[in-house]
mmCIF file of C-alpha atoms in Angstrom:
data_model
loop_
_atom_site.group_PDB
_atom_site.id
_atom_site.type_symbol
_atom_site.label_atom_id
_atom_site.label_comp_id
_atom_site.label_asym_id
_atom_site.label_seq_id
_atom_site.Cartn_x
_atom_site.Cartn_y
_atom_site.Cartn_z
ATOM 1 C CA UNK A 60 22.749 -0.407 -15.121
ATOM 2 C CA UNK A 61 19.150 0.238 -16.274
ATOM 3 C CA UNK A 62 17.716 -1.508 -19.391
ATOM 4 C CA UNK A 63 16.856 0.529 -22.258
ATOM 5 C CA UNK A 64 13.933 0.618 -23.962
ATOM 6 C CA UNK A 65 11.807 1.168 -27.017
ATOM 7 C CA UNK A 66 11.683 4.833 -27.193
ATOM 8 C CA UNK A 67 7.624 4.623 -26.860
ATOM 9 C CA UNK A 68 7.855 2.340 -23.933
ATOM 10 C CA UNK A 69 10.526 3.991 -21.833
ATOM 11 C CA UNK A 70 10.320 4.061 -17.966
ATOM 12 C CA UNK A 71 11.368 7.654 -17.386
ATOM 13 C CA UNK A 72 14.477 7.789 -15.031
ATOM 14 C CA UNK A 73 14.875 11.738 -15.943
ATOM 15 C CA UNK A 74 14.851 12.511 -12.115
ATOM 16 C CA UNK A 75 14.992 9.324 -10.234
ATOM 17 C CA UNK A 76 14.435 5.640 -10.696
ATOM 18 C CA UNK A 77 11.077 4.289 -10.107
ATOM 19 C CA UNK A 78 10.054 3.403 -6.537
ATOM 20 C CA UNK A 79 8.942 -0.129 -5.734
ATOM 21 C CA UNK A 80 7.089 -0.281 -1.753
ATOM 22 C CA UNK A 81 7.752 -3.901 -1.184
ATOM 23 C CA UNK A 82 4.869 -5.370 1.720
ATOM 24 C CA UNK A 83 6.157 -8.512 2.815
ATOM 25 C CA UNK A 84 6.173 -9.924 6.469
ATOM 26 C CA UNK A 85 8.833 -12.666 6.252
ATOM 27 C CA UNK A 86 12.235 -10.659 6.720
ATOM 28 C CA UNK A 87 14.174 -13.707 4.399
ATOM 29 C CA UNK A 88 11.751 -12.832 1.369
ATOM 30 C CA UNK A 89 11.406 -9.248 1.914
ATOM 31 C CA UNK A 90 15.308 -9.084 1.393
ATOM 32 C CA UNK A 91 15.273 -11.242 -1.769
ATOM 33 C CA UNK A 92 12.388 -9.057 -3.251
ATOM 34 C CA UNK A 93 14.431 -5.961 -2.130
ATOM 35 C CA UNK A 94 18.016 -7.277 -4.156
ATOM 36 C CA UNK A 95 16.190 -8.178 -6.973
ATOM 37 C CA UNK A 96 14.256 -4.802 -7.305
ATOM 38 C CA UNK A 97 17.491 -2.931 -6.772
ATOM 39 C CA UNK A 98 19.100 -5.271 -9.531
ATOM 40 C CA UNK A 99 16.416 -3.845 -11.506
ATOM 41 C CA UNK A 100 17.847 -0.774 -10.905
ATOM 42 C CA UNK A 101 14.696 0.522 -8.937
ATOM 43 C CA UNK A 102 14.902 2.341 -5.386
ATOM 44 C CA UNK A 103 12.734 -0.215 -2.813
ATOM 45 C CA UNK A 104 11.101 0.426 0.667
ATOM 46 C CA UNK A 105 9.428 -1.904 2.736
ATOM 47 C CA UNK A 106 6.720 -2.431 5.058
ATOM 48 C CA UNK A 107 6.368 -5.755 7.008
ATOM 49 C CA UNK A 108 2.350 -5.332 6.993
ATOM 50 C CA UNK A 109 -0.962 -3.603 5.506
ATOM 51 C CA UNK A 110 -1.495 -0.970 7.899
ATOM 52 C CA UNK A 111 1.786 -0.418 7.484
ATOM 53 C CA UNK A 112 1.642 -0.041 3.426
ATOM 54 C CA UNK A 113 -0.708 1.934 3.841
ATOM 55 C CA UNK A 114 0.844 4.463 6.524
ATOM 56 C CA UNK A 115 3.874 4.385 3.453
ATOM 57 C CA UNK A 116 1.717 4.582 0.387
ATOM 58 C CA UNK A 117 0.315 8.059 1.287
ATOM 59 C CA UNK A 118 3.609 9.565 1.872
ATOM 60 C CA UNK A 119 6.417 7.469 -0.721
ATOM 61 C CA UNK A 120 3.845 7.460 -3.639
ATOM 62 C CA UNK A 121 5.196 4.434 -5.262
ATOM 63 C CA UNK A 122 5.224 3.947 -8.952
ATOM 64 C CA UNK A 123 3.945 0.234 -7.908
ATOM 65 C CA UNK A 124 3.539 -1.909 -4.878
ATOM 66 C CA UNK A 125 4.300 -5.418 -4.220
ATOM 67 C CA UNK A 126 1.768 -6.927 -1.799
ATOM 68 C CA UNK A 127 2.135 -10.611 0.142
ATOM 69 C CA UNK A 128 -1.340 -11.908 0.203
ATOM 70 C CA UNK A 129 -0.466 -13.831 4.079
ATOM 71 C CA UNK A 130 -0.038 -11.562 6.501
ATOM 72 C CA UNK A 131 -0.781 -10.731 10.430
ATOM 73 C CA UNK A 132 -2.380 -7.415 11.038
ATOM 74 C CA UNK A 133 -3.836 -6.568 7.930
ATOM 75 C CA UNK A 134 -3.305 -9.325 4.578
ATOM 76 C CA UNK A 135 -2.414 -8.322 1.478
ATOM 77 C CA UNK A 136 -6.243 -8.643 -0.374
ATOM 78 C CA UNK A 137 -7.830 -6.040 2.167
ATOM 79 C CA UNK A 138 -4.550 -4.331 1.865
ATOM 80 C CA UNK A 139 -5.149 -3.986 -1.776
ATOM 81 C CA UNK A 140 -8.832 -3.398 -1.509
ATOM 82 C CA UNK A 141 -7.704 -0.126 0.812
ATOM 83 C CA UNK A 142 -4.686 1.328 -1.611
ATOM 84 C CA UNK A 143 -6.948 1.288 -4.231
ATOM 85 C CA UNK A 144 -9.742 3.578 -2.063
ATOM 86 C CA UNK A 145 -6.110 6.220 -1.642
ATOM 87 C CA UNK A 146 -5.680 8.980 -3.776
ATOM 88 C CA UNK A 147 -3.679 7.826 -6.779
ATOM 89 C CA UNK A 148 -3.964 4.227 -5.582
ATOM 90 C CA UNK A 149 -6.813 3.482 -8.532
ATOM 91 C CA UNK A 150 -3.752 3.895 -10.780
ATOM 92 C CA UNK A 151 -0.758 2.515 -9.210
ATOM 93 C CA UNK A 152 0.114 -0.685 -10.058
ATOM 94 C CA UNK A 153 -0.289 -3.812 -7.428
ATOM 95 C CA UNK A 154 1.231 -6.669 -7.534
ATOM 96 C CA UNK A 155 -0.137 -9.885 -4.979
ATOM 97 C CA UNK A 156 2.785 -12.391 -4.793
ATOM 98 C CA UNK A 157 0.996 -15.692 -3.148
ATOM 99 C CA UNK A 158 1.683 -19.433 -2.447
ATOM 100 C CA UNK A 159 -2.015 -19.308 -2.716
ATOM 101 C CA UNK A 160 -2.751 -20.239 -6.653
ATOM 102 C CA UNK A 161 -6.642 -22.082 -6.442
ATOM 103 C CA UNK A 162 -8.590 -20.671 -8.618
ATOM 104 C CA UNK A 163 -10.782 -18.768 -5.658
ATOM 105 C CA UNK A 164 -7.841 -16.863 -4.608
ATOM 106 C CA UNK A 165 -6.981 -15.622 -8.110
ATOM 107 C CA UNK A 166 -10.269 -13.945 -8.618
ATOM 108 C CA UNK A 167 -10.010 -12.397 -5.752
ATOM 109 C CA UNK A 168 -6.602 -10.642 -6.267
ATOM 110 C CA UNK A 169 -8.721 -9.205 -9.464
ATOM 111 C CA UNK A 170 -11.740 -8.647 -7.574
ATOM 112 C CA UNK A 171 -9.770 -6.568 -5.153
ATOM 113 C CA UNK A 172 -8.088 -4.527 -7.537
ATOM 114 C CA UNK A 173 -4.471 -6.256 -8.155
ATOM 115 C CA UNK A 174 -3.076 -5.563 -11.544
ATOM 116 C CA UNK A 175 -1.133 -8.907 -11.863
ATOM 117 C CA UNK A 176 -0.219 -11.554 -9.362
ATOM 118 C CA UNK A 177 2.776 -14.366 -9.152
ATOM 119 C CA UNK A 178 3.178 -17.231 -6.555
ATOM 120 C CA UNK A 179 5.378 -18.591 -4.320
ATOM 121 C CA UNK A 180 8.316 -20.243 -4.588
ATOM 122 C CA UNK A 181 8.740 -17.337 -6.881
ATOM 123 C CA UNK A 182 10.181 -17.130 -10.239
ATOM 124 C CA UNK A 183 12.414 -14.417 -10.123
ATOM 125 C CA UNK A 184 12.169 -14.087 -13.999
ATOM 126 C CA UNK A 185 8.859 -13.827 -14.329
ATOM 127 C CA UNK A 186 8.377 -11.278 -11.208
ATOM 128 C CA UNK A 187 11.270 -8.881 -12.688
ATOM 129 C CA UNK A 188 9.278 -9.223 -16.212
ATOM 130 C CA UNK A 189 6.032 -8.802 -14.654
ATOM 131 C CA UNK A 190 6.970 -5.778 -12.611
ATOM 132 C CA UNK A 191 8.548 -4.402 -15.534
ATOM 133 C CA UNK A 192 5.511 -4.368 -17.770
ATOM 134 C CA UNK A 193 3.426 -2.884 -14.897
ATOM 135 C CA UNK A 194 5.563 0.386 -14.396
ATOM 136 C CA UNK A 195 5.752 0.706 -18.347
ATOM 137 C CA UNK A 196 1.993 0.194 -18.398
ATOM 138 C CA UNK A 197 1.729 2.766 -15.716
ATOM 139 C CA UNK A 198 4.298 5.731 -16.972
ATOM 140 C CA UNK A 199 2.704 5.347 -20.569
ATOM 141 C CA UNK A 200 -0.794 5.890 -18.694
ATOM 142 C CA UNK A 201 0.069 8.796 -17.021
ATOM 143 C CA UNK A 202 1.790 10.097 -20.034
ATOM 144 C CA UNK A 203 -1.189 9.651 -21.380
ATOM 145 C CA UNK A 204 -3.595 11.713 -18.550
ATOM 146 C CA UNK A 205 -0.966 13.983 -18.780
ATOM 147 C CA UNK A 206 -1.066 14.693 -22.391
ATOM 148 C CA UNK A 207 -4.915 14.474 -22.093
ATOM 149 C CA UNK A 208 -5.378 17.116 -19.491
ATOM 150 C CA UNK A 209 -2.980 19.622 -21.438
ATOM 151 C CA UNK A 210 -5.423 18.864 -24.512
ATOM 152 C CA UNK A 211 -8.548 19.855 -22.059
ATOM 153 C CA UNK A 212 -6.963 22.922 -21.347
ATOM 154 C CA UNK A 213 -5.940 24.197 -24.084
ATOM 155 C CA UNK A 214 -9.570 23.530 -25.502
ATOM 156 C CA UNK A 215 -10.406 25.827 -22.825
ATOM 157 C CA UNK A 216 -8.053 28.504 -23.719
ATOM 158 C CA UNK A 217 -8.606 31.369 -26.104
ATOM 159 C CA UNK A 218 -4.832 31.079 -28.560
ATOM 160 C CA UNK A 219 -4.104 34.674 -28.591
ATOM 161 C CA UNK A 220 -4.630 35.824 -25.390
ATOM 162 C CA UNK A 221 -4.372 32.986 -22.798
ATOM 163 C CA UNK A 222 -7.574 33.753 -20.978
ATOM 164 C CA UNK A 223 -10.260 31.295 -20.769
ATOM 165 C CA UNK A 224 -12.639 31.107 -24.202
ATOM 166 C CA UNK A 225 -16.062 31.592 -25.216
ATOM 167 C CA UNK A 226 -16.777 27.870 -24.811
ATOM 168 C CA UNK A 227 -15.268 27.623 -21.128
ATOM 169 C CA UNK A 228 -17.359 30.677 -20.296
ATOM 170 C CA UNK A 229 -20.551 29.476 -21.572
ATOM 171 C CA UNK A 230 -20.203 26.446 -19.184
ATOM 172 C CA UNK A 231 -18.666 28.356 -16.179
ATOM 173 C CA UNK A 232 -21.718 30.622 -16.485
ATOM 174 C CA UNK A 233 -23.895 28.515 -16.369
ATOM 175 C CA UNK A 234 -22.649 26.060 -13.343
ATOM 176 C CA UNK A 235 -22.250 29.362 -11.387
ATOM 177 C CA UNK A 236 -25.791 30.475 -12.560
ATOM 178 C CA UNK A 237 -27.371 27.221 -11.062
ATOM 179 C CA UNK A 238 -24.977 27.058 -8.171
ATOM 180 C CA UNK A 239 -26.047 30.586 -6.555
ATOM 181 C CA UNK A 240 -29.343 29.781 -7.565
ATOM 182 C CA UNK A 241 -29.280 26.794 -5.136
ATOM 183 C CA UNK A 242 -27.383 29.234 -2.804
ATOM 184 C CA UNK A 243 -29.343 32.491 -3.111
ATOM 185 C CA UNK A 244 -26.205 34.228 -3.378
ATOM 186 C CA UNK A 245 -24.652 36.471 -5.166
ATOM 187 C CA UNK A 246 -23.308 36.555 -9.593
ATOM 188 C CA UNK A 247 -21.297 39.750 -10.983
ATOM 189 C CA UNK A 248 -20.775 39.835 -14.579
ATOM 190 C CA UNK A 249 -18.267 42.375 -16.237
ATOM 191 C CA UNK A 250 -18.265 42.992 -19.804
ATOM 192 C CA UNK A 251 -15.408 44.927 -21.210
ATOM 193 C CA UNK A 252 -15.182 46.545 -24.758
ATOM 194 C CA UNK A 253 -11.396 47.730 -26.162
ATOM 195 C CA UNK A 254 -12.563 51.492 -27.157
ATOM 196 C CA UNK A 255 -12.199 52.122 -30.458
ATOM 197 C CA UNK A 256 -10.390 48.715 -31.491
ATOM 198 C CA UNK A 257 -11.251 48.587 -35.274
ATOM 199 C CA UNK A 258 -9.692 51.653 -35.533
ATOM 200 C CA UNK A 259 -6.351 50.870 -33.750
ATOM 201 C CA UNK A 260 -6.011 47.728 -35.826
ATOM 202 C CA UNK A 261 -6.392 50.125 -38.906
ATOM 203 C CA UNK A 262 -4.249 52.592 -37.514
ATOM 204 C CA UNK A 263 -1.176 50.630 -36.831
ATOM 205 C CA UNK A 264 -1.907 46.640 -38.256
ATOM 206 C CA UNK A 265 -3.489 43.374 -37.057
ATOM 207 C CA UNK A 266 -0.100 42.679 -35.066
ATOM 208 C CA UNK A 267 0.030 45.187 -33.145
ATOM 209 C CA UNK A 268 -3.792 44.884 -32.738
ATOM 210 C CA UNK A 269 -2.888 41.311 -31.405
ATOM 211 C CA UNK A 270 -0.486 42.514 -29.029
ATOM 212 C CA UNK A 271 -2.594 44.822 -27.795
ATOM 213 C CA UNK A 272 -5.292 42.482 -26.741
ATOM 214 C CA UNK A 273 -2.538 40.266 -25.099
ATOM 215 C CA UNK A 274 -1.639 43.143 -22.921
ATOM 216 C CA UNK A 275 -5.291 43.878 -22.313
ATOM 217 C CA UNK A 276 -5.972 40.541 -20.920
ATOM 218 C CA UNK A 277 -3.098 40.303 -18.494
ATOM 219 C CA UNK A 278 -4.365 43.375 -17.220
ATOM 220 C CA UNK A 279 -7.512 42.366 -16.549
ATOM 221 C CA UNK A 280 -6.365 39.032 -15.364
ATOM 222 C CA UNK A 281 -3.844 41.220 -12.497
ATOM 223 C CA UNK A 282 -6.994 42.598 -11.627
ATOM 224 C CA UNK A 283 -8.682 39.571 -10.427
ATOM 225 C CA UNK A 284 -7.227 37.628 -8.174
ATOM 226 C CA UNK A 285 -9.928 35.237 -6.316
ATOM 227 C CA UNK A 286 -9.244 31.728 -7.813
ATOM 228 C CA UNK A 287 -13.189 31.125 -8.417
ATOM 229 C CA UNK A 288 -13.290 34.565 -10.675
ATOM 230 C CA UNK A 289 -13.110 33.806 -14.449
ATOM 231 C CA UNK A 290 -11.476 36.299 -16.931
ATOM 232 C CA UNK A 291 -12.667 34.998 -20.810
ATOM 233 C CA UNK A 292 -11.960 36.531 -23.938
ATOM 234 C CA UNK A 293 -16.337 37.138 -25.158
ATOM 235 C CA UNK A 294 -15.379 38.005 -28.509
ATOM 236 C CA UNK A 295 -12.915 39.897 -30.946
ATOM 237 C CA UNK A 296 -12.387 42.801 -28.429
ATOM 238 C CA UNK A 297 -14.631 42.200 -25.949
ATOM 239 C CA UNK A 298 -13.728 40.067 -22.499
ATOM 240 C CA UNK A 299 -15.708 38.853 -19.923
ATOM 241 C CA UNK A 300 -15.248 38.688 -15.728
ATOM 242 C CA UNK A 301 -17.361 35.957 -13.744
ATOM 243 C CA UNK A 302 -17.348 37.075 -10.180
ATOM 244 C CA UNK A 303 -19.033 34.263 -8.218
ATOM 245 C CA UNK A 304 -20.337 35.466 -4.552
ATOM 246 C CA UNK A 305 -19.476 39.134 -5.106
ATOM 247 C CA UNK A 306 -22.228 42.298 -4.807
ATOM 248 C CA UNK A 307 -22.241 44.966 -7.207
ATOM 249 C CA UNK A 308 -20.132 47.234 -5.308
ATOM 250 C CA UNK A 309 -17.394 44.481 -5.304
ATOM 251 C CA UNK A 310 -18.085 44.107 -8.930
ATOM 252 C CA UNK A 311 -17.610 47.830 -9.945
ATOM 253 C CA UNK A 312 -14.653 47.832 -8.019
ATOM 254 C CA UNK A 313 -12.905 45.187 -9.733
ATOM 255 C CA UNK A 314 -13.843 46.805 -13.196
ATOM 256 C CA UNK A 315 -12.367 49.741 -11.995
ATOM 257 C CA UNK A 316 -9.207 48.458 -11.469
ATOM 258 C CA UNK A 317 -9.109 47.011 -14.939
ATOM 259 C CA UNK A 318 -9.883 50.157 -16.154
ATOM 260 C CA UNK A 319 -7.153 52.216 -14.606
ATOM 261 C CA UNK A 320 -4.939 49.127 -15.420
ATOM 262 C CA UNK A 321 -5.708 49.333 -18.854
ATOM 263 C CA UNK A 322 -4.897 52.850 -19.196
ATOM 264 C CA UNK A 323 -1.710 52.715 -17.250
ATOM 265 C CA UNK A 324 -0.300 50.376 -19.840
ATOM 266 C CA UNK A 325 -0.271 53.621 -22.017
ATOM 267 C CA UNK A 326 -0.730 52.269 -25.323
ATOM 268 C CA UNK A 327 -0.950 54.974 -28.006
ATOM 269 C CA UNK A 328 -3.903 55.363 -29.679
ATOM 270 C CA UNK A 329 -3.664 58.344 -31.726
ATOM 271 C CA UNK A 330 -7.367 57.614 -33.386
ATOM 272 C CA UNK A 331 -9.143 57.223 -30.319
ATOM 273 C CA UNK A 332 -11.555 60.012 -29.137
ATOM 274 C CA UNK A 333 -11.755 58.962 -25.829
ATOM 275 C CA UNK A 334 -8.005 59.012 -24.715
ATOM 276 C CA UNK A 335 -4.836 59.243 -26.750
ATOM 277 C CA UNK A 336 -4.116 56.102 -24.818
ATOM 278 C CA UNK A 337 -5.584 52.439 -25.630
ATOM 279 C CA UNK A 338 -8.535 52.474 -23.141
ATOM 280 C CA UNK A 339 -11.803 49.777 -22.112
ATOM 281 C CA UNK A 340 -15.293 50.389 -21.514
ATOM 282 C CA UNK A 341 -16.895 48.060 -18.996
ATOM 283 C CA UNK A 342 -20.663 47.299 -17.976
ATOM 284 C CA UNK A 343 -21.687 45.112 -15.133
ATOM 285 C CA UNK A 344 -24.717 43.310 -13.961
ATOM 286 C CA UNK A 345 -25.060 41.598 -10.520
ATOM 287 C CA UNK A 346 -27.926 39.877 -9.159
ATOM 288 C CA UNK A 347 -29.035 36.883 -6.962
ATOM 289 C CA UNK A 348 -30.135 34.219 -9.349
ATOM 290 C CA UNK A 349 -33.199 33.362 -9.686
ATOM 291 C CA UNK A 350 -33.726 29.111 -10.365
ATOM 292 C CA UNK A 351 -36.664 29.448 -13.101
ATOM 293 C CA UNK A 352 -35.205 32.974 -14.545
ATOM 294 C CA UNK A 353 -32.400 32.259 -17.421
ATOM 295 C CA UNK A 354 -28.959 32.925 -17.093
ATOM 296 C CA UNK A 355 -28.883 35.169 -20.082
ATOM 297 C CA UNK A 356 -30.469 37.757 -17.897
ATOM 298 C CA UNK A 357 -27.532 38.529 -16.121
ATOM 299 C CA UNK A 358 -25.858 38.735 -19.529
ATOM 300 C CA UNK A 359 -28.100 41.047 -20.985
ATOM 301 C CA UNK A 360 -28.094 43.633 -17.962
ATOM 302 C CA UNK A 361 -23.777 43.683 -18.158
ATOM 303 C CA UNK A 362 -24.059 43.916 -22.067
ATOM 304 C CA UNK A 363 -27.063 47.151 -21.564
ATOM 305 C CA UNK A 364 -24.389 48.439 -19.080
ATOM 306 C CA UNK A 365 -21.590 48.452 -21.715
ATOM 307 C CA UNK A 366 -23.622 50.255 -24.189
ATOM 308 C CA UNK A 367 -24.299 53.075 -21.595
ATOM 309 C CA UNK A 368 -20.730 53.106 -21.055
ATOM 310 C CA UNK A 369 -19.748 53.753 -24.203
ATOM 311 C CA UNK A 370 -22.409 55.962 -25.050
ATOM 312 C CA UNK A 371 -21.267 58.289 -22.053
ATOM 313 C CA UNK A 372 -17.989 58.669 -23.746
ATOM 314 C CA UNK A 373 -16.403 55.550 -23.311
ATOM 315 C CA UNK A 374 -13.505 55.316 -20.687
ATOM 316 C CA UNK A 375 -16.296 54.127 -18.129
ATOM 317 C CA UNK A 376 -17.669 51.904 -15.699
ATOM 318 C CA UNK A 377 -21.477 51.400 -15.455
ATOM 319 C CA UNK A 378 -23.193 49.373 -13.358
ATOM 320 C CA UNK A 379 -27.014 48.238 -14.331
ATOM 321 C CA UNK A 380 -29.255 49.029 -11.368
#
C-alpha cells in the first residue's frame, strides 16, 4: 500500500515505484534496509560494495541510493564522491547511513556530496521519513528541469509553424559563424520567400494563409535531414536554412528539393503569376568564414540571391557567386 500524498508533493508511481540501490556490506543490515524499503512500497537492489554501486548505478538509475559509509573495497564517502562524478548522479539523491556521528565525519558526508545522512543503530522512523523527503525532493526537481526545458524550447520555437524562430537563429548563426571560422570550413545559408504571399492571404483569408505556411515549413523541414542543419521561420513569409559544413553545390541542392517540395504540395494559388500553385523563391550564400569579417555577410549574399530569384520570375533557386 503506498502513502498518498499532497497532490504537489506526489512521488509519481504512474509506471513503477521508485527504485532504492541499497550499498551495504553486512548481509543482516542489508536485509533490514531491503524489508523496510519494500514496506515503503519501493522496489530495492543491492550491492555489498562501492565498486559495486557503481557498476549498478550506471545501469538501474536509481531514484536514490543508500550508501554505508564502512566498507572493504571501496567505502561509502569515495563511493559517494564517484556517483556524484556519473551522469545523473549530481541529482540523485544519497543517503550515508553511519555509526560514525563526530562531527568530522558529518562534514564530510556533505563535503562529498550526500544529501542527508542517519547513523547506526538506525532509527527506522527517521530513515523511512528521511528517504521519503529525498525522493519527493528529487521527483519535484526533475519536474521542475522538466517543465524548464519544455519552457526553453518553446522560447525557441516559432507558434505557428513549429520551426525554430528568429531568436534561435540569430544565436545558431552566429555559434556556427565563429565555429567554421575556427575551422576554416564551410556555412550555407538559404533564404526562402513564399511567392506572392500577401496576395494569397488576400485571396483566400489569414487562415488559410496560416495553414499554408505550416505546410511550407514541413516541407522544407523533409528536406533537411542532417541533425546540425537549422530550418527557422526569418520572418512573415520568409524561412531560413543553416547548413553547417556544406559547399554551395550541397546548398543549392537542398533548396532545390524544397522547391520541388513546395510545389508538389499543390496549393492553389489562383493570383500568383508565377504558378497557379503556391510556390518559394530561394537565394543562397556559402562561404568559408572569415574570423574578423561579420556574420551578416553571409546573410546579405543569401538575401541578394533571393532578390535575383524573384526578379527572374520567381519559382527559382539562385546561388550568389
Amino acid at each position: 500500500m503506498f502513502e498518498q500524498f499532497a497532490p504537489d508533493t506526489t512521488i509519481s508511481l504512474e509506471n513503477e515505484p521508485p527504485l532504492v540501490l541499497v550499498v551495504e556490506d553486512d548481509r543482516t543490515t542489508r536485509m533490514l534496509l531491503r524489508r523496510a524499503m519494500e514496506k515503503e512500497g519501493y522496489r530495492v537492489a543491492e550491492a555489498t560494495d562501492g565498486e559495486q554501486a557503481l557498476a549498478d548505478y550506471n545501469h538501474l538509475q536509481p531514484d536514490i541510493v543508500l550508501l554505508d559509509a564502512v566498507m572493504p573495497v571501496m567505502d561509502g564517502f569515495t563511493c559517494c564522491r564517484h556517483l556524484q562524478a556519473l551522469p545523473g548522479g549530481d541529482r540523485t539523491p544519497l543517503l550515508i547511513i553511519t555509526s560514525l556521528d563526530d562531527p568530522e565525519s558529518v562534514d564530510r558526508a556533505f563535503e562529498v556530496g550526500a544529501s542527508d545522512y542517519v547513523t547506526k543503530p538506525i532509527h527506522w522512523a527517521v530513515l523511512r521519513q528521511r528517504v521519503r523527503r529525498l525522493i519527493q525532493q528529487s521527483h519535484l526537481y526533475k519536474q521542475l528541469e522538466a517543465a524548464n526545458q519544455k519552457l526553453r524550447r518553446l522560447a525557441s520555437l516559432d507558434g505557428l509553424t513549429q520551426v525554430a524562430n528568429r531568436r534561435l537563429f540569430d544565436e545558431r548563426f552566429e555559434k556556427e559563424w565563429l565555429r567554421l571560422a575556427r575551422e576554416q570550413a564551410s556555412l550555407s545559408l538559404i533564404m526562402c520567400d513564399v511567392d506572392f504571399f500577401k496576395a494569397y492571404n488576400d485571396t483566400y483569408g489569414h487562415q488559410a494563409g496560416d495553414e499554408c505556411l505550416q505546410q511550407v515549413a514541413r516541407a522544407i523541414t523533409e528536406s533537411v535531414r542532417r541533425p546540425a542543419d537549422l530550418v527557422a521561420r526569418y520572418g512573415g513569409e520568409e524561412f531560413a536554412v543553416i547548413l553547417p559544413n556544406t559547399e554551395a553545390a550541397g546548398a543549392v541542392q537542398v533548396a532545390e528539393s524544397i522547391r520541388k517540395r513546395v510545389e508538389a504540395l499543390a496549393i492553389v494559388h489562383a493570383t500568383s503569376t508565377a504558378s497557379k500553385y503556391i510556390t518559394v523563391s530561394l537565394g543562397v550564400g556559402s562561404v568559408i568564414p572569415v574570423p574578423s569579417s561579420l556574420s551578416a555577410t553571409l546573410i546579405l549574399a543569401a538575401d541578394k540571391a533571393l532578390y535575383q530569384a524573384k526578379a527572374s520570375g520567381r519559382d527559382a533557386v539562385v546561388l550568389m557567386q
